[in-house]
C-alpha positions as a printed NumPy array, in Angstrom:
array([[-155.02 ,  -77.483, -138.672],
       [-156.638,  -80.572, -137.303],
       [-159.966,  -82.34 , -138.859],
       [-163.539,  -82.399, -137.323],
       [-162.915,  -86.12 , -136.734],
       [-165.953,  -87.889, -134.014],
       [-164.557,  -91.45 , -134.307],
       [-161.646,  -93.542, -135.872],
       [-162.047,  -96.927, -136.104],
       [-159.802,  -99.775, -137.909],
       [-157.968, -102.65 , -137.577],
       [-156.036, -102.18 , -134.456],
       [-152.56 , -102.203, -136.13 ],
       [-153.281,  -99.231, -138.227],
       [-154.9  ,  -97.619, -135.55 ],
       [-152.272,  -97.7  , -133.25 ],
       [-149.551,  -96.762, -136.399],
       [-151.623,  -93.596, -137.176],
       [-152.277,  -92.757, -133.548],
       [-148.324,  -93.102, -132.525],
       [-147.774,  -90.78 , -135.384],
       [-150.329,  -88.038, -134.547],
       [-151.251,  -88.533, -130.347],
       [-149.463,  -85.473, -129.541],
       [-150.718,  -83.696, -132.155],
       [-154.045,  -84.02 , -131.599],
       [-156.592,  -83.466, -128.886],
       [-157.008,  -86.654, -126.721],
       [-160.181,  -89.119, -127.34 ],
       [-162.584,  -89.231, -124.594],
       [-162.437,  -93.267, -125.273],
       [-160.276,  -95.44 , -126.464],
       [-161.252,  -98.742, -127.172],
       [-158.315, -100.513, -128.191],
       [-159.566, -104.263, -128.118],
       [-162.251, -104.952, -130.494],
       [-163.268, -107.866, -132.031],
       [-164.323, -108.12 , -135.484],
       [-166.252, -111.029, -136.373],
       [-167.718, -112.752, -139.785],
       [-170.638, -114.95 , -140.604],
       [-170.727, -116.061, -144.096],
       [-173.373, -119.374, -143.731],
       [-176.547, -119.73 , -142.509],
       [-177.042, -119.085, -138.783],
       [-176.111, -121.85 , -136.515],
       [-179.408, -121.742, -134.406],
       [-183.152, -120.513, -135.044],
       [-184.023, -117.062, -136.247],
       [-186.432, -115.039, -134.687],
       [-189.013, -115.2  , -136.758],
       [-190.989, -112.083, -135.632],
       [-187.793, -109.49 , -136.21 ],
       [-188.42 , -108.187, -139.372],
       [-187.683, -105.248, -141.207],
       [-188.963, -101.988, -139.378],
       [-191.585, -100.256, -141.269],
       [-190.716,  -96.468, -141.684],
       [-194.574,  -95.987, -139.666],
       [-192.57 ,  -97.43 , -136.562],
       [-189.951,  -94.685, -136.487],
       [-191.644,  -93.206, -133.331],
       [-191.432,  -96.374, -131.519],
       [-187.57 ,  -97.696, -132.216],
       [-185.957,  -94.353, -132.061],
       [-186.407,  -94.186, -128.485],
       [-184.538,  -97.951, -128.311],
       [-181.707,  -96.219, -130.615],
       [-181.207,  -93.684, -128.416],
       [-180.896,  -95.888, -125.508],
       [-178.698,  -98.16 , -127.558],
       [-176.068,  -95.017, -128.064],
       [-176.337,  -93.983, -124.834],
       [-175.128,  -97.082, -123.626],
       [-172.738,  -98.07 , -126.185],
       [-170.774,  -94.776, -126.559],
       [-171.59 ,  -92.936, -123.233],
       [-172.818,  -89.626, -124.063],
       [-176.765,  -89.536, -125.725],
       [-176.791,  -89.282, -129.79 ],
       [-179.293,  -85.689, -129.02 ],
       [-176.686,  -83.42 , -126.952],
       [-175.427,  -80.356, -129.336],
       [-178.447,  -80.602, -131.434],
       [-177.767,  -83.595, -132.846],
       [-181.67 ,  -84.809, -132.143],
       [-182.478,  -83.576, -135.83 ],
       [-179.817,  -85.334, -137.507],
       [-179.849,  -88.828, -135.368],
       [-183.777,  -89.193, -136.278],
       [-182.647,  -88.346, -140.01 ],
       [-180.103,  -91.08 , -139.685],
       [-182.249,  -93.846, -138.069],
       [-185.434,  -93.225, -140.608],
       [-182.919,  -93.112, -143.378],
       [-181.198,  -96.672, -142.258],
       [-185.409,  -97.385, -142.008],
       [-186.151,  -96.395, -145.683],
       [-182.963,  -98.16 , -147.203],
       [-184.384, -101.082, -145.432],
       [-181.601, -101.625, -143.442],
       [-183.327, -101.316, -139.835],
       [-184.817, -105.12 , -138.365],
       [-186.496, -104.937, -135.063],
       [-189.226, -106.911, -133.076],
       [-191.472, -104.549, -131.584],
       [-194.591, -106.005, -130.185],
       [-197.837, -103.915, -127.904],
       [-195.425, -100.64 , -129.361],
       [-192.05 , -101.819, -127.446],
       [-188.79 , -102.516, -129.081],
       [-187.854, -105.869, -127.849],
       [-184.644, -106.089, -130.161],
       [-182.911, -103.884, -132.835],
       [-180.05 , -103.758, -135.22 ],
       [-179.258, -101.897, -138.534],
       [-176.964, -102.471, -140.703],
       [-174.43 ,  -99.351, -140.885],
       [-172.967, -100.454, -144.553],
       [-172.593, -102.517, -147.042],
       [-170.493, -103.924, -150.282],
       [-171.531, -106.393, -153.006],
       [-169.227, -108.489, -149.963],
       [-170.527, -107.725, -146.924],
       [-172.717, -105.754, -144.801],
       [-172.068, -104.499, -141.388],
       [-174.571, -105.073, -138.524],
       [-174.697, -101.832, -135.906],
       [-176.859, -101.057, -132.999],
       [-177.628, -104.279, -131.444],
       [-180.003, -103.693, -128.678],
       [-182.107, -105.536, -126.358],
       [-184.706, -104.177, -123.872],
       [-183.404, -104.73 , -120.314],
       [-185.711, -106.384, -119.119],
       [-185.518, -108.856, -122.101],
       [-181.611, -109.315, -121.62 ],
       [-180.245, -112.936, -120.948],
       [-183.43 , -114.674, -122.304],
       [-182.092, -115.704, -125.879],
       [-183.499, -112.459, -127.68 ],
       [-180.219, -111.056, -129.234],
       [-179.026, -114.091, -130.295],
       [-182.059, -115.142, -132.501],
       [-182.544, -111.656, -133.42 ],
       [-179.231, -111.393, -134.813],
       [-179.912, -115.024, -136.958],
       [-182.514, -113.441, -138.15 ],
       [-180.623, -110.076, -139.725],
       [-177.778, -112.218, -140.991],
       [-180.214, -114.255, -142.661],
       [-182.154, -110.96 , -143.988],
       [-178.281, -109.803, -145.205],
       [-177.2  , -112.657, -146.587],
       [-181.039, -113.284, -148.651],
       [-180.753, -109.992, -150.204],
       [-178.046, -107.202, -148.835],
       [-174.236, -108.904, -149.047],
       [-173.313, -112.521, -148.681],
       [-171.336, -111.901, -145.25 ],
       [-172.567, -110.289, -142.146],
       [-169.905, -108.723, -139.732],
       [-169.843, -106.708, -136.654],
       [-167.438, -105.953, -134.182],
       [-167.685, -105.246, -130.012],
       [-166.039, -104.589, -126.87 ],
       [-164.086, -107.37 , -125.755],
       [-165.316, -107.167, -122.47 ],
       [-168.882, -107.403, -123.527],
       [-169.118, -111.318, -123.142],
       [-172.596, -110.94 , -123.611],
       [-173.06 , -110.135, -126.675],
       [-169.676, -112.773, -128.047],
       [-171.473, -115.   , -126.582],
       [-174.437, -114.438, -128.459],
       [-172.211, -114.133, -131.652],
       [-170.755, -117.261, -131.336],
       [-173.965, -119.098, -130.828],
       [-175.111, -117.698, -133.9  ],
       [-171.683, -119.185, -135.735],
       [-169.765, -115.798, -136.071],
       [-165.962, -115.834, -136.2  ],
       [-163.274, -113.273, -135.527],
       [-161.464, -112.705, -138.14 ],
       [-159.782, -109.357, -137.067],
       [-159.062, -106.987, -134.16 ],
       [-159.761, -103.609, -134.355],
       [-159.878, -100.34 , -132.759],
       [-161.833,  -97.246, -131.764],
       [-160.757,  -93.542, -131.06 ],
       [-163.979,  -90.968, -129.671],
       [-163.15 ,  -87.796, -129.647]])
């Protein structure tokens, strides 16, 4: 009997060793995302923080979950609410909120930027849900905003920030590696 399993995700050589193993076993992902780099930033930020991302007050729930939705839609394809899932998405985002783990810039009640942090270790913390309003795209916003949660992580959450992406999303490396990140692994995603 198979698991419930949503999403694998790994370094890429263990996910392709497990997934050669079990493929034809298994029902097939919707995505596979095979090239993904992971990236590290254990300094200080190589340019300016924003200074007016901060972390999201749980009040402002109403106002960035909207922005998280649009985030998932966009990352993963499908919208974060289909199958009921509204309910436990909110509980998710407000509960990343509470922990203190949600930084946005919202200004006149619009999410400008966002990111979360999805976990953490007494090593590092990983930054999630990077998202910038389109119209605020290619004007410098995600890579200050991101400064400014590593420096937020590293002042009081983990002493390294990580992520990883889509290698095709050039955008946002490109961000990264303005703010001094560095890959330090590949890895890869199954959706099922």
């Amino acid at each position: 009997r198979r698991p419930h399993i949503a999403t694998m995700v790994g370094p890429r050589a263990a996910i392709e060793t497990f997934w050669d193993v079990v493929q034809h076993d298994w029902w097939k992902p919707h995505d596979l995302r095979w090239d993904q780099p992971h990236l590290e930033l254990s300094r200080e930020p190589q340019v300016e923080p924003d200074a007016k991302v901060r972390r999201t007050d749980p009040g402002q729930l109403d106002e960035l979950y909207p922005a998280c939705v649009a985030m998932y839609r966009e990352e993963v394809g499908v919208s974060p609410e289909v199958d009921s899932g509204r309910t436990l998405y909110r509980r998710r985002v407000a509960g990343l909120i509470d922990r203190g783990w949600s930084f946005s810039r919202i200004e006149d009640g619009r999410v400008l930027f966002k990111a979360e942090v999805a976990c953490a270790s007494p090593y590092a913390a990983q930054i999630q849900g990077v998202y910038v309003a389109p119209e605020f795209r290619n004007q410098g916003f995600a890579t200050a905003g991101i400064a400014a949660v590593v420096r937020e992580i590293r002042a009081g959450i983990a002493p390294v920030a990580s992520l990883y992406l889509n290698a095709h999303n050039v955008a946002a490396r490109t961000a990264y590696d303005r703010v001094g990140f560095k890959q330090t692994e590949t890895f890869s995603t199954l959706m099922f």
